[in-house]
Coordinates of C-alpha atoms in Angstrom, one line a residue:
M1 CA 22.5 -30.8 22.5
S2 CA 23.2 -34.0 25.6
G3 CA 22.0 -37.8 25.5
Y4 CA 20.1 -36.0 28.7
S5 CA 18.6 -33.7 27.2
V6 CA 17.3 -35.3 24.3
I7 CA 15.9 -38.2 26.1
K8 CA 14.2 -35.6 29.1
D9 CA 12.6 -33.9 26.5
L10 CA 11.5 -36.8 24.6
A11 CA 10.0 -38.3 27.6
M12 CA 8.2 -35.3 28.9
R13 CA 7.1 -34.4 25.1
M14 CA 5.3 -38.0 25.6
I15 CA 4.0 -37.6 29.2
L16 CA 2.0 -34.7 28.2
D17 CA 0.9 -36.7 25.0
L18 CA -0.2 -39.2 27.6
F19 CA -2.5 -37.3 29.3
N20 CA -4.0 -35.7 26.2
L21 CA -2.4 -31.8 27.0
P22 CA -1.4 -29.3 24.5
S23 CA 2.4 -29.5 24.4
S24 CA 5.2 -26.6 24.0
L25 CA 8.4 -27.4 22.2
S26 CA 11.6 -27.4 24.2
D27 CA 13.9 -24.3 24.3
S28 CA 16.2 -26.7 22.6
D29 CA 14.3 -26.8 19.2
S30 CA 15.2 -24.8 16.5
A31 CA 14.0 -20.8 16.0
Q32 CA 11.7 -22.1 13.2
Q33 CA 10.3 -24.4 15.3
Q34 CA 9.5 -21.7 18.1
Q35 CA 8.3 -19.5 15.4
Q36 CA 5.8 -22.2 14.2
L37 CA 4.9 -22.8 17.4
R38 CA 4.4 -19.6 18.5
Q39 CA 1.8 -19.2 15.2
A40 CA 0.0 -22.0 16.4
K41 CA -0.6 -22.1 19.9
A42 CA -0.6 -19.1 22.4
D43 CA 1.8 -19.6 25.4
D44 CA -1.2 -19.6 28.1
I45 CA -2.6 -22.9 27.0
D46 CA 0.2 -25.1 26.4
F47 CA 2.4 -26.9 29.2
R48 CA 5.4 -28.3 29.9
A49 CA 6.4 -31.0 31.8
L50 CA 9.5 -31.5 34.7
T51 CA 10.5 -34.8 36.8
T52 CA 10.2 -34.7 40.4
T53 CA 10.9 -36.8 43.2
G54 CA 6.9 -37.7 43.7
S55 CA 3.9 -35.7 43.9
T56 CA 4.7 -34.0 48.0
A57 CA 7.4 -32.1 45.7
S58 CA 5.2 -31.8 43.1
N59 CA 2.5 -30.1 45.3
V60 CA 4.9 -28.2 47.2
M61 CA 5.9 -26.6 43.8
G62 CA 2.2 -26.1 42.8
M63 CA 1.8 -24.3 46.6
A64 CA 5.3 -22.3 45.7
A65 CA 4.1 -21.0 42.2
G66 CA 0.4 -20.4 43.0
R67 CA 1.6 -18.4 46.1
Q68 CA 4.0 -16.5 43.9
W69 CA 1.2 -16.2 40.8
L70 CA -1.5 -14.7 43.7
G71 CA 1.6 -12.4 44.8
I72 CA 1.9 -10.8 41.6
H73 CA -1.4 -11.1 39.6
D74 CA -3.2 -10.4 42.9
R75 CA -1.1 -8.8 45.3
K76 CA 1.5 -7.0 43.2
V77 CA 4.1 -7.8 45.2
D78 CA 7.4 -10.7 44.4
Y79 CA 7.2 -13.1 47.4
S80 CA 10.2 -14.4 46.3
Q81 CA 11.9 -11.1 46.3
E82 CA 10.1 -9.2 49.4
G83 CA 8.9 -11.8 52.0
Y84 CA 5.8 -13.7 52.2
D85 CA 2.9 -11.4 53.8
G86 CA 0.3 -13.9 55.0
Q87 CA -2.4 -13.3 52.6
V88 CA -2.7 -16.3 51.0
V89 CA -5.1 -19.2 51.7
V90 CA -5.3 -22.2 50.3
V91 CA -9.4 -23.9 49.5
T92 CA -9.3 -27.9 48.9
N93 CA -11.4 -30.6 49.1
M94 CA -10.9 -34.4 50.0
A95 CA -7.1 -33.1 49.4
H96 CA -4.0 -35.5 50.5
A97 CA -2.2 -35.0 53.4
T98 CA 0.6 -33.4 50.9
V99 CA -1.7 -30.2 50.5
W100 CA -1.1 -29.5 54.4
K101 CA 2.5 -30.3 54.2
A102 CA 3.2 -28.3 51.4
A103 CA 1.6 -25.1 53.1
S104 CA 3.6 -26.1 56.1
I105 CA 7.0 -26.1 54.6
L106 CA 6.3 -22.9 52.2
G107 CA 4.7 -21.0 55.5
I108 CA 1.2 -20.7 54.7
G109 CA 0.4 -22.5 57.6
R110 CA -1.7 -25.7 58.2
K111 CA -4.7 -23.9 59.9
Q112 CA -4.7 -21.5 56.4
V113 CA -6.3 -24.6 54.5
T114 CA -9.8 -24.9 54.5
E115 CA -11.3 -28.1 53.4
V116 CA -14.5 -27.6 51.6
P117 CA -17.3 -30.2 52.9
E118 CA -17.5 -33.6 51.4
M119 CA -20.7 -34.1 49.5
G120 CA -20.5 -37.4 47.8
M121 CA -21.2 -37.4 44.6
D122 CA -23.4 -34.1 44.6
V123 CA -21.7 -32.1 42.1
K124 CA -23.5 -29.2 42.1
G125 CA -23.6 -28.6 45.7
Q126 CA -19.8 -29.4 45.5
E127 CA -19.6 -26.2 43.4
E128 CA -21.5 -24.0 45.1
A129 CA -19.5 -24.4 48.6
F130 CA -16.4 -24.3 46.2
E131 CA -17.4 -20.8 45.0
N132 CA -18.6 -19.5 48.6
A133 CA -15.1 -20.6 50.1
V134 CA -13.4 -19.2 47.7
K135 CA -15.7 -15.9 47.8
E136 CA -15.3 -16.1 51.8
Q137 CA -12.1 -15.5 51.2
K138 CA -11.7 -12.9 48.7
A139 CA -14.2 -10.8 50.6
A140 CA -11.6 -11.1 53.7
G141 CA -9.2 -9.4 51.5
K142 CA -7.2 -12.6 51.1
S143 CA -5.6 -14.3 47.8
V144 CA -7.1 -17.7 47.2
L145 CA -4.8 -20.7 46.2
V146 CA -7.4 -23.8 44.8
F147 CA -6.0 -27.3 45.3
L148 CA -8.2 -29.9 43.5
S149 CA -7.9 -33.7 43.3
F150 CA -8.4 -35.9 40.5
G151 CA -9.0 -38.7 41.7
E152 CA -9.7 -38.9 45.8
V153 CA -7.0 -41.0 47.6
N154 CA -9.6 -43.3 49.1
T155 CA -12.3 -43.5 46.5
G156 CA -10.9 -42.5 43.2
I157 CA -14.5 -40.3 42.7
F158 CA -14.4 -37.2 41.0
P159 CA -16.9 -35.4 42.6
F160 CA -17.0 -32.0 40.6
N161 CA -17.4 -30.6 37.1
T162 CA -14.1 -29.1 36.5
H163 CA -14.5 -26.5 33.8
R164 CA -16.8 -24.9 36.7
I165 CA -14.6 -25.0 39.4
A166 CA -11.9 -23.4 37.0
D167 CA -14.5 -20.7 36.0
I168 CA -15.3 -20.0 39.7
C169 CA -11.5 -19.5 39.5
A170 CA -11.2 -17.5 36.5
S171 CA -13.9 -15.0 38.3
N172 CA -12.2 -14.6 41.7
N173 CA -8.6 -14.3 40.3
A174 CA -7.7 -17.6 42.0
Y175 CA -4.7 -19.7 40.9
L176 CA -6.2 -23.6 40.4
H177 CA -3.4 -25.7 40.6
I178 CA -4.6 -30.0 40.1
D179 CA -3.1 -33.0 42.3
G180 CA -3.7 -35.6 39.7
A181 CA -1.1 -38.0 41.1
F182 CA -2.9 -41.2 39.9
G183 CA -6.4 -40.1 38.8
I184 CA -4.9 -37.8 35.7
Y185 CA -4.4 -41.7 34.1
A186 CA -7.9 -41.8 33.1
R187 CA -6.9 -39.4 30.5
C188 CA -5.3 -42.3 29.1
S189 CA -8.1 -44.5 28.3
P190 CA -10.9 -43.1 25.9
S191 CA -13.7 -45.4 28.8
Y192 CA -12.5 -42.9 31.7
E193 CA -11.2 -39.6 30.6
Y194 CA -14.7 -37.8 30.8
L195 CA -13.7 -38.3 34.9
A196 CA -10.8 -35.7 34.2
Q197 CA -12.2 -33.4 31.7
G198 CA -11.2 -29.8 32.4
L199 CA -7.3 -30.9 33.3
E200 CA -6.3 -28.1 31.0
R201 CA -7.7 -25.7 32.7
A202 CA -5.4 -25.4 35.3
H203 CA -2.3 -23.6 35.7
S204 CA -0.2 -26.6 36.7
I205 CA -0.7 -30.0 37.6
T206 CA 0.8 -32.7 39.7
A207 CA 1.2 -36.2 38.9
C208 CA 2.5 -39.5 40.1
A209 CA 5.3 -41.8 37.9
H210 CA 5.7 -44.4 40.3
K211 CA 1.7 -45.3 40.7
W212 CA 0.3 -46.3 37.2
L213 CA 3.1 -45.4 35.2
N214 CA 5.1 -48.3 37.1
V215 CA 8.1 -46.4 36.9
P216 CA 10.7 -46.9 40.1
Y217 CA 9.9 -45.0 43.3
D218 CA 11.2 -41.6 43.6
C219 CA 9.5 -39.8 40.4
G220 CA 6.7 -37.8 40.1
F221 CA 6.1 -34.6 37.3
F222 CA 5.2 -31.1 37.7
I223 CA 3.0 -29.8 35.3
Y224 CA 3.2 -26.0 34.1
R225 CA 1.8 -23.6 31.6
T226 CA 4.3 -22.4 29.3
Y227 CA 4.4 -18.6 30.4
L228 CA 5.3 -19.7 34.0
E229 CA 8.6 -20.7 33.2
K230 CA 10.3 -17.8 33.4
T231 CA 7.5 -15.1 34.8
I232 CA 6.7 -17.3 38.3
L233 CA 9.2 -20.7 38.6
E234 CA 12.8 -18.5 37.4
P235 CA 12.0 -16.2 40.3
I236 CA 11.5 -19.2 43.1
F237 CA 13.8 -21.6 42.1
S238 CA 16.6 -19.7 40.4
S239 CA 20.1 -20.6 41.6
S240 CA 22.7 -17.9 40.3
A241 CA 26.4 -18.6 41.9
A242 CA 29.8 -18.2 39.9
Y243 CA 30.6 -22.0 40.1
L244 CA 27.7 -22.7 38.3
P245 CA 26.7 -22.9 34.6
S246 CA 25.1 -19.9 32.9
T247 CA 22.0 -20.8 30.7
D248 CA 21.1 -17.3 30.0
S249 CA 21.8 -18.1 26.0
G250 CA 20.7 -21.8 26.2
P251 CA 17.1 -23.7 27.2
T252 CA 16.7 -23.1 31.1
H253 CA 18.4 -25.3 33.1
P254 CA 16.1 -27.8 35.4
M255 CA 17.8 -26.3 38.5
N256 CA 16.5 -23.1 38.1
I257 CA 12.7 -24.0 37.5
S258 CA 12.7 -26.8 40.3
I259 CA 13.6 -27.5 44.2
E260 CA 16.8 -29.2 43.5
N261 CA 20.1 -28.3 41.9
S262 CA 21.4 -31.7 41.8
Q263 CA 19.3 -34.6 39.6
R264 CA 19.0 -37.7 38.9
F265 CA 18.0 -39.1 35.4
R266 CA 14.7 -39.9 36.7
S267 CA 13.1 -38.8 32.8
L268 CA 15.3 -42.5 31.9
P269 CA 12.9 -44.8 33.0
V270 CA 10.0 -42.6 32.0
W271 CA 10.8 -42.7 28.4
A272 CA 12.1 -46.8 28.1
T273 CA 8.6 -47.6 29.8
L274 CA 6.5 -44.8 27.3
Y275 CA 8.7 -45.9 24.2
A276 CA 8.1 -50.0 25.0
Y277 CA 4.5 -49.8 25.9
G278 CA 3.2 -46.0 24.5
R279 CA -0.1 -44.9 24.7
N280 CA -2.1 -47.6 23.9
G281 CA -0.1 -50.0 26.1
Y282 CA -1.3 -48.1 28.9
Q283 CA -4.5 -47.4 28.0
K284 CA -4.7 -51.5 28.5
I285 CA -3.2 -51.0 31.7
V286 CA -5.5 -48.3 33.2
E287 CA -8.5 -50.1 31.4
E288 CA -7.5 -53.8 33.2
N289 CA -6.8 -52.4 36.4
C290 CA -10.1 -50.5 36.4
R291 CA -12.1 -53.7 35.1
Y292 CA -10.4 -55.5 38.4
A293 CA -11.2 -53.2 40.6
K294 CA -15.0 -53.1 39.1
T295 CA -14.8 -57.0 39.5
L296 CA -13.8 -56.8 43.4
F297 CA -16.6 -54.0 44.1
D298 CA -19.0 -55.8 42.4
W299 CA -18.7 -58.9 44.3
M300 CA -18.5 -58.0 47.5
K301 CA -21.5 -56.0 47.2
N302 CA -23.8 -58.3 45.4
T303 CA -22.4 -61.7 46.2
R304 CA -21.0 -61.4 49.1
S305 CA -22.3 -58.7 51.0
D306 CA -22.8 -61.5 53.8
L307 CA -19.1 -60.8 54.5
Y308 CA -18.2 -57.1 53.2
T309 CA -19.6 -53.8 53.2
V310 CA -18.1 -51.4 50.4
L311 CA -18.6 -47.8 51.6
T312 CA -19.3 -46.2 48.2
E313 CA -22.3 -46.3 45.9
E314 CA -19.8 -46.9 42.5
C315 CA -16.2 -47.7 42.0
P316 CA -15.5 -44.6 39.1
L317 CA -11.7 -45.6 38.7
N318 CA -9.3 -48.1 40.3
I319 CA -9.7 -48.1 44.3
V320 CA -12.1 -50.1 46.4
V321 CA -12.6 -49.0 50.2
F322 CA -14.5 -51.6 52.0
A323 CA -14.9 -52.7 55.7
Q324 CA -15.6 -56.1 57.3
K325 CA -19.6 -56.7 57.5
M326 CA -20.5 -55.5 61.1
T327 CA -21.8 -58.4 63.2
P328 CA -25.3 -58.0 64.7
E329 CA -23.9 -56.7 67.9
M330 CA -21.9 -54.0 66.3
E331 CA -24.7 -53.2 64.3
S332 CA -26.8 -52.6 67.4
M333 CA -24.0 -50.4 69.2
S334 CA -24.7 -46.6 69.8
E335 CA -22.8 -44.7 67.3
G336 CA -19.9 -43.1 68.9
P337 CA -16.4 -43.7 70.0
A338 CA -16.3 -47.2 71.4
K339 CA -17.9 -48.2 68.0
T340 CA -15.5 -46.8 66.2
E341 CA -13.0 -48.1 68.0
A342 CA -14.2 -52.3 68.1
L343 CA -14.8 -51.6 63.7
G344 CA -11.9 -50.2 64.1
K345 CA -9.8 -53.1 65.8
K346 CA -11.7 -56.3 63.7
N347 CA -10.9 -54.1 60.2
A348 CA -7.1 -54.1 61.7
E349 CA -7.4 -57.5 62.6
L350 CA -8.9 -58.7 59.2
L351 CA -6.1 -56.3 57.1
K352 CA -3.1 -58.1 58.5
R353 CA -4.8 -61.5 57.9
I354 CA -5.1 -60.3 54.3
N355 CA -1.5 -58.9 53.8
G356 CA -0.1 -62.3 55.8
T357 CA -1.6 -64.2 52.7
G358 CA 0.6 -62.6 50.8
V359 CA -2.1 -62.7 48.2
A360 CA -2.7 -59.5 48.2
Y361 CA -1.7 -56.1 49.9
F362 CA -4.3 -53.6 50.9
S363 CA -4.1 -50.7 53.2
P364 CA -5.6 -48.7 56.3
T365 CA -7.9 -46.1 55.9
V366 CA -10.8 -44.3 57.4
W367 CA -13.7 -43.0 54.9
K368 CA -16.1 -40.8 56.4
G369 CA -15.6 -41.6 60.2
R370 CA -15.2 -45.6 59.6
P371 CA -12.1 -47.6 60.0
A372 CA -11.8 -49.1 56.2
I373 CA -9.4 -51.2 54.1
R374 CA -8.5 -49.6 50.8
A375 CA -7.5 -51.9 47.8
A376 CA -5.6 -49.9 45.3
I377 CA -5.0 -51.5 41.6
S378 CA -2.5 -50.3 39.3
N379 CA 0.4 -52.7 38.9
W380 CA 0.5 -53.8 35.0
R381 CA 0.7 -57.1 35.4
T382 CA -2.3 -57.6 37.7
T383 CA -5.5 -59.2 35.2
V384 CA -8.6 -60.4 36.1
E385 CA -7.7 -63.6 34.1
A386 CA -4.9 -64.6 36.0
D387 CA -5.3 -62.6 39.4
W388 CA -8.6 -62.5 40.7
E389 CA -9.4 -66.3 41.2
P390 CA -6.9 -66.6 43.8
V391 CA -7.7 -63.2 45.4
R392 CA -11.3 -64.1 45.6
A393 CA -10.6 -67.0 47.4
M394 CA -8.7 -65.7 49.7
L395 CA -10.8 -62.6 50.7
E396 CA -13.7 -65.3 51.1
Q397 CA -11.5 -67.8 53.4
Q398 CA -9.9 -64.7 55.6
A399 CA -13.3 -63.0 56.1
T400 CA -15.2 -66.2 56.9
I401 CA -12.5 -66.9 59.6
A402 CA -12.5 -63.3 61.1
Q403 CA -16.3 -63.7 61.3
E404 CA -15.9 -66.8 63.3
L405 CA -13.5 -65.9 65.6
V406 CA -16.0 -62.9 66.8

């Protein structure tokens, strides 16, 4: 085995362990180890992982795998050979923009992505909406690919019971892909893993490495059930040419189960950081980032609600979505485009001032139609003790100045 293969296998096993997912041994393990694995586990409940360029590529792979799986298991056609017939739809909720991008890239089409209405923390209502959407598409003769977000991008909320969604998929022969981009890291912590229960029910999973794992940009993970490698991924992604080395008698080459033929050594920084910090280290990072987010949320909600408005009832993970406190004049404006434009302008001005200080960097967003500001805490160096007071003082100063300028 090459050094590349050893590091890659170690890094991917460590990632699966970090996320508490049952791991398959590598093809490079001995025949005895493989036999022990077969005796200990069933192929359909253990996982393998690949590095990708990021969550976008992982979501494209998840959608491609889901479409192929539905072709084989629901429509009895091999899309990788026969071509796509337009009979797959995507059902999702509070999804990242890359879901629509993936649908466009793969020819499924943006209009074939059905977004279940957002219902806040009404878990039962959200699950019923998912079930109704899936059954409606099945009744129309479509095959369904469910894309579930683990941690909504603006708020970090998990408004569903994953086991219930997985049961709905199973009873309707639907494929389940979970976009765990950052929310999957809740599984690192005993305090937060309850949010991400049921991850192991997915057929495939997206995770991002250049967010909470804090490795350089251009790194993500595509995690998949082991049995999909030969039956689904290879038919889609295999590259066969006389000038390419054959791996018929050895481990499956990454180029035959992922998008790129040429791949840099992405698993090296992944292995290095996991070796350095381990599960306990990442547990501390996740928990400290979440503590910081909750400190920010509580301060805005309870201490300085005269300056800021938080736009969610709670802060479940590491994200706070907020806006500048509306003036009485803005409060009295009728709901409509003029008010939205005015709110957007004020929030944009405040955000520019905040980011201009260099003390913190937040991003713009829109939540339930309202222009807002998003604070996502994910850096390994950020702590409440070292970083809260300067940020608090800056936020207080900038919001006070913004109010005086009205």
